[in-house]
Amino acid sequence: MKKLVLALTGTALLVAAAVTYTVSARHDTADAEPAAALTLAPGQLLFRDTATGRVGAVPLADPQAKPRLGELKCDRFAVAKGTAVCLAVKPGTLPAITDVLVLDDHLAVRHTETLPGTPSRARVSPDGKRVYWTLFVTGDSYAETGFSTRAGLYEVETGRLVKTIEELPVFKDGERYFAHDVNYWGITFASDGNRFYATLGSKGKTYLVEADYGRYRGKTLRENVECPSLSPDGKRVAFKKKVGEGAWRLSVLDLGTLKETELAETRSVDDQALWQDDRTILYGLENAVWAVPADGSGAPRQLHAGAASPAVTQDPR
Amino acid sequence: MYIAASRTSDLASGTDRKPALKRVSANVLALGMVSLVTDVSSEMVTAVLPLYLVLGLGLNPLQFGLLDGLYAGATAVVRVLGGHLADRWRRLKAVAGFGYGLSAVCKLGLVAAGSSVAAIGVVLAADRTGKGLRTGPRDALISLSSEPATLGRSFGVHRAMDTVGAFLGPLVAMAVLALSLGSYSSVFFTSFCIAAIAVLLLALFVRDRPGGVDRAAVSARAAFGLLRQQDFRRVALWAALLGLVTVGDSFVYLVLQRRWEIAATYFPLLPLGTAGVYLLLAVPLGKLADRVGRWPVFLGGHVALCLALVLLCGPAYAVLPVVALALHGVFYAATDGVLMAAAGPLVPAGLRATGLAVVQTGQAVARMLSSVLFGLAWTLWDLRPAVLVAAVCLAAVALAAAFAKPVRP
């Protein structure tokens, strides 16, 4: 009898503790600030505000300014030419399900795709006609932390959806590459809207794949390249190069000469780099957005704290 | 649920009027309850961990997949150590309790680790260590708290309760995420509280080594001596051999998904199908094992897996995946607890935890090897040939084990 009382009392106390903690966490994440109406007007740095998960904006000319926070909540966010994409996990879904929101220049939702997985990367093609993403997919093994990636894209004008580019025929040294464990992540399109690059992961190696969207085939260019990002002039690819287990270094590859340049950021960066322009590369690291020169010179500089998933609207030229 | 089910089947048969509940000792039910509550706690964390790593911390989870495999290997060693220490100190409950406690504290560790990758790695390793430490002593307690004639039923009840917890875990995690507006630390903290309840239940209701005290000398030498004992050695050996030709879960689900093009959204339902059948059949098959012999049921489970593999290679009819999943569940229900029930009586009571841990570790290491080999076969020969070869190997080893009969009924 005494044991039963002890057990019930203990259980009640522990349950109360859990409920109190959970309910108080509710207030921490509640938003106080009213939402600003954000647009994709030129000259802005947009990002995910890490405290609230909302999309925020600051002038690119004054990135330390107090941000205006919009209504939209995203886990990954990207823009190009009047189109934006927002990857947002549906709350309370396990395994995770993600909404891919395609947005117009006033961040109004034009289209929604709901896909299984956890957001990892998002981008919009330079012409604003395609959005593409990478999701982490789980459930391959019960009660284990096993993951694979799924990279897909959506054509904004035609409404065509490619859930995964896994079926893309890829050639390695002239031969068709087959493997059961093919994973793709981090797509980046050229300004012609046809040429694109992606990471192919298989058998413990990663490759840079160059592909033709119209003919839908690709070839491997180089090993140990992850999360490529094509420069606005289309001549260089910024990427994260694996330098150790769980450690990556930002580098830039010249596609003409295949010469690699390590950037001045020496910390490990696990993000898809973003070209602010042909000279500067942006990335998220340690809950802040950073900038570093693309030619390997200089030093990293913090643009905005409490931010991730940077996106820029270009100045009109 | 399972208790009610087994009771009605008993009454219906009319041969046995005693309620099933009465014939499973209170200690086994208490241990089952502890496992149930612990599994709610651990499956909560398993369910949100990928989300937390990627969204909360911005990490690349592919690395964690590799790390996880590493931990699985390390726990095999810890398991034998846990069993041995429990026997040596004659404190089964204390060692199991330490394992449960360590895993519970690790949930708080996840809250404290923040965004440090190294700290999260250490916490996850400690969590796995706790799991490894407790398994041997816990199964020894179940074994020592049961009548030898109804060991299969006892393990069946325990494993069924365990599976109920695994079902509830993700649901509780979803509820906490919804209530806290997506706070991961709330999930970890709640998981800690639930794990602490399990430790409390263990401390209050589980009795250490009921029955007479065994006078067998416990030393490292005696532990190794177990392997010199013919009956025990043969069971451990055959269990490991069968483990070597067993195709791992994730491969079974992957084959199912590829061949029937199951949408990724429904993919996580496949393991739930297996677990559901396991839950329903753990007790009935445990009882069957008590009646007709544990080794035949254990081998029957492998036959079920073999049939499932053959079905996976067959024509792509829509009903086949359902049948294959059900057979996969039968495989688990007929092997997991039943092997412990078969091996238990072969080990002197004083060495029970060590002995069971040795059998489990042999099986686990063999299954790890089998995963590597199957992955290789898949890459070399493609999917269907690999599955067929695996089915043939499994059938051959199961047939040999049937002739060898390492356990006399």
Short mmCIF file of N, CA and C in Angstrom, two decimals, chain B residues 81-136:
data_model
loop_
_atom_site.label_atom_id
_atom_site.label_comp_id
_atom_site.label_asym_id
_atom_site.label_seq_id
_atom_site.Cartn_x
_atom_site.Cartn_y
_atom_site.Cartn_z
N LEU B 81 29.24 -7.06 -20.30
CA LEU B 81 29.78 -6.50 -19.06
C LEU B 81 28.67 -6.32 -18.03
N GLY B 82 27.53 -5.74 -18.47
CA GLY B 82 26.39 -5.52 -17.57
C GLY B 82 25.91 -6.84 -16.98
N GLY B 83 25.78 -7.85 -17.83
CA GLY B 83 25.33 -9.16 -17.37
C GLY B 83 26.29 -9.74 -16.36
N HIS B 84 27.56 -9.62 -16.67
CA HIS B 84 28.58 -10.21 -15.80
C HIS B 84 28.62 -9.54 -14.42
N LEU B 85 28.61 -8.20 -14.42
CA LEU B 85 28.65 -7.47 -13.14
C LEU B 85 27.43 -7.79 -12.29
N ALA B 86 26.26 -7.88 -12.96
CA ALA B 86 25.02 -8.17 -12.22
C ALA B 86 25.12 -9.53 -11.54
N ASP B 87 25.66 -10.52 -12.26
CA ASP B 87 25.82 -11.85 -11.67
C ASP B 87 26.84 -11.83 -10.55
N ARG B 88 27.95 -11.16 -10.79
CA ARG B 88 29.05 -11.16 -9.86
C ARG B 88 28.67 -10.52 -8.53
N TRP B 89 28.00 -9.38 -8.61
CA TRP B 89 27.59 -8.69 -7.39
C TRP B 89 26.27 -9.24 -6.85
N ARG B 90 25.66 -10.16 -7.57
CA ARG B 90 24.32 -10.66 -7.24
C ARG B 90 23.33 -9.53 -7.05
N ARG B 91 23.45 -8.53 -7.89
CA ARG B 91 22.56 -7.38 -7.80
C ARG B 91 21.97 -7.13 -9.19
N LEU B 92 21.10 -8.02 -9.63
CA LEU B 92 20.50 -7.86 -10.96
C LEU B 92 19.70 -6.57 -11.05
N LYS B 93 18.88 -6.34 -10.03
CA LYS B 93 18.01 -5.17 -10.04
C LYS B 93 18.84 -3.88 -10.03
N ALA B 94 19.91 -3.88 -9.23
CA ALA B 94 20.71 -2.66 -9.13
C ALA B 94 21.36 -2.32 -10.47
N VAL B 95 21.93 -3.34 -11.15
CA VAL B 95 22.60 -3.07 -12.43
C VAL B 95 21.58 -2.65 -13.48
N ALA B 96 20.44 -3.37 -13.53
CA ALA B 96 19.40 -2.97 -14.48
C ALA B 96 18.93 -1.55 -14.18
N GLY B 97 18.73 -1.26 -12.89
CA GLY B 97 18.29 0.07 -12.47
C GLY B 97 19.29 1.14 -12.87
N PHE B 98 20.59 0.83 -12.73
CA PHE B 98 21.62 1.79 -13.13
C PHE B 98 21.50 2.07 -14.63
N GLY B 99 21.28 1.00 -15.41
CA GLY B 99 21.12 1.17 -16.87
C GLY B 99 19.93 2.04 -17.21
N TYR B 100 18.79 1.75 -16.58
CA TYR B 100 17.59 2.57 -16.82
C TYR B 100 17.83 4.01 -16.38
N GLY B 101 18.47 4.16 -15.22
CA GLY B 101 18.74 5.50 -14.68
C GLY B 101 19.65 6.31 -15.59
N LEU B 102 20.72 5.65 -16.09
CA LEU B 102 21.67 6.34 -16.96
C LEU B 102 20.96 6.86 -18.21
N SER B 103 20.12 6.00 -18.81
CA SER B 103 19.39 6.43 -20.00
C SER B 103 18.44 7.58 -19.69
N ALA B 104 17.84 7.55 -18.50
CA ALA B 104 16.92 8.63 -18.11
C ALA B 104 17.67 9.95 -18.01
N VAL B 105 18.82 9.92 -17.31
CA VAL B 105 19.59 11.15 -17.13
C VAL B 105 20.05 11.71 -18.48
N CYS B 106 20.31 10.80 -19.43
CA CYS B 106 20.76 11.24 -20.76
C CYS B 106 19.71 12.12 -21.45
N LYS B 107 18.43 11.92 -21.14
CA LYS B 107 17.40 12.76 -21.74
C LYS B 107 17.58 14.20 -21.27
N LEU B 108 17.94 14.36 -19.99
CA LEU B 108 18.25 15.71 -19.49
C LEU B 108 19.52 16.22 -20.16
N GLY B 109 20.45 15.28 -20.41
CA GLY B 109 21.70 15.64 -21.10
C GLY B 109 21.43 16.26 -22.45
N LEU B 110 20.40 15.76 -23.13
CA LEU B 110 20.06 16.32 -24.45
C LEU B 110 19.60 17.77 -24.31
N VAL B 111 18.86 18.06 -23.23
CA VAL B 111 18.44 19.45 -23.00
C VAL B 111 19.67 20.30 -22.73
N ALA B 112 20.60 19.75 -21.91
CA ALA B 112 21.78 20.53 -21.50
C ALA B 112 22.80 20.66 -22.63
N ALA B 113 22.88 19.66 -23.51
CA ALA B 113 23.92 19.66 -24.54
C ALA B 113 23.78 20.85 -25.49
N GLY B 114 22.57 21.40 -25.60
CA GLY B 114 22.39 22.55 -26.47
C GLY B 114 22.75 22.20 -27.89
N SER B 115 23.57 23.06 -28.52
CA SER B 115 23.86 22.85 -29.93
C SER B 115 25.25 22.25 -30.13
N SER B 116 25.88 21.78 -29.04
CA SER B 116 27.21 21.21 -29.19
C SER B 116 27.13 19.79 -29.75
N VAL B 117 27.70 19.61 -30.93
CA VAL B 117 27.66 18.31 -31.60
C VAL B 117 28.37 17.25 -30.77
N ALA B 118 29.54 17.63 -30.23
CA ALA B 118 30.32 16.68 -29.43
C ALA B 118 29.51 16.21 -28.23
N ALA B 119 28.87 17.17 -27.54
CA ALA B 119 28.09 16.84 -26.34
C ALA B 119 26.94 15.91 -26.69
N ILE B 120 26.26 16.17 -27.81
CA ILE B 120 25.14 15.31 -28.21
C ILE B 120 25.65 13.91 -28.51
N GLY B 121 26.80 13.83 -29.16
CA GLY B 121 27.40 12.52 -29.45
C GLY B 121 27.66 11.74 -28.17
N VAL B 122 28.24 12.42 -27.17
CA VAL B 122 28.54 11.77 -25.89
C VAL B 122 27.25 11.30 -25.21
N VAL B 123 26.22 12.17 -25.22
CA VAL B 123 24.95 11.84 -24.57
C VAL B 123 24.31 10.62 -25.22
N LEU B 124 24.32 10.59 -26.56
CA LEU B 124 23.71 9.46 -27.26
C LEU B 124 24.47 8.16 -26.97
N ALA B 125 25.80 8.27 -26.87
CA ALA B 125 26.61 7.09 -26.56
C ALA B 125 26.29 6.57 -25.16
N ALA B 126 26.14 7.51 -24.21
CA ALA B 126 25.82 7.12 -22.83
C ALA B 126 24.44 6.47 -22.76
N ASP B 127 23.51 7.01 -23.54
CA ASP B 127 22.15 6.46 -23.59
C ASP B 127 22.19 5.01 -24.06
N ARG B 128 22.96 4.77 -25.13
CA ARG B 128 23.09 3.41 -25.65
C ARG B 128 23.77 2.48 -24.64
N THR B 129 24.75 3.03 -23.91
CA THR B 129 25.43 2.24 -22.88
C THR B 129 24.43 1.79 -21.82
N GLY B 130 23.56 2.72 -21.41
CA GLY B 130 22.54 2.38 -20.41
C GLY B 130 21.65 1.26 -20.91
N LYS B 131 21.30 1.34 -22.19
CA LYS B 131 20.43 0.32 -22.77
C LYS B 131 21.15 -1.04 -22.79
N GLY B 132 22.44 -1.00 -23.15
CA GLY B 132 23.21 -2.23 -23.19
C GLY B 132 23.35 -2.86 -21.81
N LEU B 133 23.63 -2.02 -20.80
CA LEU B 133 23.84 -2.52 -19.44
C LEU B 133 22.62 -3.22 -18.87
N ARG B 134 21.43 -2.69 -19.17
CA ARG B 134 20.25 -3.18 -18.46
C ARG B 134 19.66 -4.44 -19.06
N THR B 135 19.93 -4.68 -20.36
CA THR B 135 19.22 -5.76 -21.05
C THR B 135 19.47 -7.14 -20.45
N GLY B 136 20.74 -7.49 -20.22
CA GLY B 136 21.08 -8.81 -19.68
C GLY B 136 20.45 -9.06 -18.32
#
